[in-house]
Amino acid sequence: MISRGIGVSWQTILADLSLILFMVTASALANAPDAPLGPDVDDSAPHHGAGKPPAPSVSPPQSPAARPAPLTPSPEAEPVGVWRAGAGAPPLPQWLHDVAADPRLRLTITVHYATGGQAAAMAQAARLSAEAGNRAAGARIVIEAGEPAGASAVVGYDAQTGNGQAANNQTGNGTQLARSGA
C-alpha cells in the first residue's frame, strides 16, 4: 500500500507548477525586446479629474518592417593592431595604410581625458577622425574620462557588413582560406 505521509494531493502540485510557469512566462515577456508588457500608467500624461480614469490610448499595431531595430552593442573583436599617440609613433594615416588595408577591419579611436579635459578630448578625436580619412567612415569613436589621458587607435575584424553582421561572423564556421582548401 502507498503511504501518503503529508497530505499533498495532485491538485496542489499542479497549482504550484502553474504558478511557476506563470512567473517564468511573465519574466520572459517583461524582458523581451518588443516588451508587450509596458507600464499601465503614463506618468507624463495629463491627469484628469478625480474619479475619472483617463481615456485609453490605443495605437495601431506596427508591422514588423515599421518597428525600429533593437539597439545592440557594437561587436568588438580582438585587436589586430594598436596605435598610440606619442613620440616616435608614425602618423595615424601612415599606420592605417601599413596595418589596416583589409576593408573588414574597423577602426576604433579612443581618447581618454583627465578632469576638465572633455572639450579638448572631443577636438582630438575629431582631428584623429579627419586624419584617418576614408577609414573613419565606419569608425567607432570613444571619448571617456580616464587616466592616463591620451589617444589610441585599434583595428579589429568587427566592421559591419551590409546585412548588419560583423565581418568576423561573415564566414560562419571558418575563414575563406580554410574553406577553399588552400
Coordinates of C-alpha atoms in Angstrom, one line a residue, residues 46-181:
P46 CA -2.1 65.0 -18.0
H47 CA -4.1 63.9 -15.0
H48 CA -7.9 64.1 -15.3
G49 CA -10.3 64.9 -12.5
A50 CA -10.6 62.7 -9.5
G51 CA -12.8 59.7 -10.2
K52 CA -12.4 59.9 -13.9
P53 CA -9.9 57.5 -15.4
P54 CA -8.0 58.8 -18.4
A55 CA -9.3 57.6 -21.8
P56 CA -7.2 54.7 -23.0
S57 CA -4.9 55.5 -25.8
V58 CA -4.8 52.8 -28.5
S59 CA -2.0 52.9 -31.1
P60 CA -2.4 50.8 -34.2
P61 CA -0.2 47.7 -34.3
Q62 CA 3.0 48.2 -36.2
S63 CA 4.2 45.9 -38.9
P64 CA 7.5 44.2 -38.3
A65 CA 9.1 46.4 -41.0
A66 CA 7.9 49.6 -39.3
R67 CA 9.4 48.7 -35.9
P68 CA 12.7 50.1 -35.1
A69 CA 15.5 47.6 -34.8
P70 CA 16.5 46.9 -31.2
L71 CA 19.7 48.5 -30.1
T72 CA 22.5 46.1 -29.7
P73 CA 26.1 46.7 -28.5
S74 CA 28.6 47.0 -31.3
P75 CA 30.8 43.9 -31.7
E76 CA 34.3 44.2 -30.5
A77 CA 36.9 41.8 -31.9
E78 CA 40.4 41.2 -30.7
P79 CA 42.7 44.0 -31.8
V80 CA 44.8 43.3 -34.9
G81 CA 46.8 46.4 -34.4
V82 CA 47.2 49.2 -31.8
W83 CA 48.4 52.7 -32.4
R84 CA 49.1 55.2 -29.6
A85 CA 49.8 58.9 -30.0
G86 CA 53.3 59.7 -28.7
A87 CA 56.9 60.5 -29.5
G88 CA 58.2 58.1 -32.2
A89 CA 54.8 56.9 -33.3
P90 CA 54.1 57.1 -37.0
P91 CA 51.3 59.4 -38.1
L92 CA 47.9 57.8 -37.9
P93 CA 47.3 57.8 -41.7
Q94 CA 50.6 56.1 -42.4
W95 CA 49.9 53.5 -39.7
L96 CA 46.5 52.8 -41.1
H97 CA 48.0 52.4 -44.6
D98 CA 50.6 50.0 -43.3
V99 CA 48.4 47.9 -41.0
A100 CA 44.8 48.2 -41.9
A101 CA 44.5 47.5 -45.6
D102 CA 41.7 44.9 -45.2
P103 CA 38.2 46.5 -45.6
R104 CA 36.8 44.1 -42.9
L105 CA 38.9 45.9 -40.3
R106 CA 37.0 48.5 -38.2
L107 CA 38.9 51.4 -36.7
T108 CA 38.2 52.4 -33.1
I109 CA 39.5 55.7 -32.0
T110 CA 39.7 56.1 -28.2
V111 CA 40.6 59.3 -26.4
H112 CA 40.9 59.4 -22.6
Y113 CA 40.8 62.7 -20.7
A114 CA 41.6 63.9 -17.3
T115 CA 39.2 66.0 -15.2
G116 CA 38.2 69.1 -17.2
G117 CA 39.6 67.9 -20.5
Q118 CA 36.5 66.7 -22.2
A119 CA 36.3 69.5 -24.8
A120 CA 40.0 69.0 -25.7
A121 CA 39.4 65.2 -26.0
M122 CA 36.5 65.7 -28.3
A123 CA 38.6 68.0 -30.5
Q124 CA 41.4 65.5 -30.5
A125 CA 39.0 62.7 -31.5
A126 CA 37.6 64.8 -34.3
R127 CA 41.1 65.6 -35.5
L128 CA 42.2 61.9 -35.5
S129 CA 39.0 61.0 -37.3
A130 CA 39.7 63.6 -40.0
E131 CA 43.3 62.3 -40.3
A132 CA 42.0 58.7 -40.8
G133 CA 40.2 59.8 -43.9
N134 CA 38.1 57.1 -45.6
R135 CA 38.9 54.6 -42.8
A136 CA 37.0 56.8 -40.3
A137 CA 33.7 56.4 -42.3
G138 CA 32.7 53.4 -40.2
A139 CA 34.9 54.1 -37.2
R140 CA 33.8 53.7 -33.6
I141 CA 34.8 56.8 -31.6
V142 CA 35.0 56.5 -27.8
I143 CA 35.7 59.5 -25.6
E144 CA 35.9 58.7 -21.9
A145 CA 37.3 60.0 -18.7
G146 CA 40.3 58.1 -17.5
E147 CA 44.0 58.1 -16.7
P148 CA 46.4 58.3 -18.4
A149 CA 45.0 60.9 -20.8
G150 CA 45.8 60.3 -24.4
A151 CA 44.6 58.8 -27.7
S152 CA 44.8 55.4 -29.2
A153 CA 43.5 53.7 -32.3
V154 CA 42.7 50.0 -32.7
V155 CA 41.8 47.9 -35.7
G156 CA 39.9 44.7 -35.4
Y157 CA 37.7 42.4 -37.5
D158 CA 34.4 43.8 -36.3
A159 CA 33.3 46.0 -39.2
Q160 CA 29.6 45.9 -40.1
T161 CA 28.7 44.4 -43.4
G162 CA 25.6 45.3 -45.5
N163 CA 23.4 42.8 -43.6
G164 CA 24.3 44.2 -40.2
Q165 CA 26.6 41.3 -39.2
A166 CA 30.1 41.8 -38.0
A167 CA 32.7 40.9 -40.7
N168 CA 34.3 38.4 -38.4
N169 CA 31.0 36.4 -38.3
Q170 CA 30.5 36.6 -42.1
T171 CA 32.3 33.4 -42.9
G172 CA 30.4 31.3 -40.4
N173 CA 32.4 28.2 -39.4
G174 CA 35.8 29.1 -40.8
T175 CA 37.8 31.5 -42.9
Q176 CA 37.7 31.6 -46.6
L177 CA 41.2 30.2 -46.8
A178 CA 40.2 27.2 -44.6
R179 CA 37.1 26.5 -46.7
S180 CA 38.8 26.8 -50.1
G181 CA 41.2 24.0 -49.1

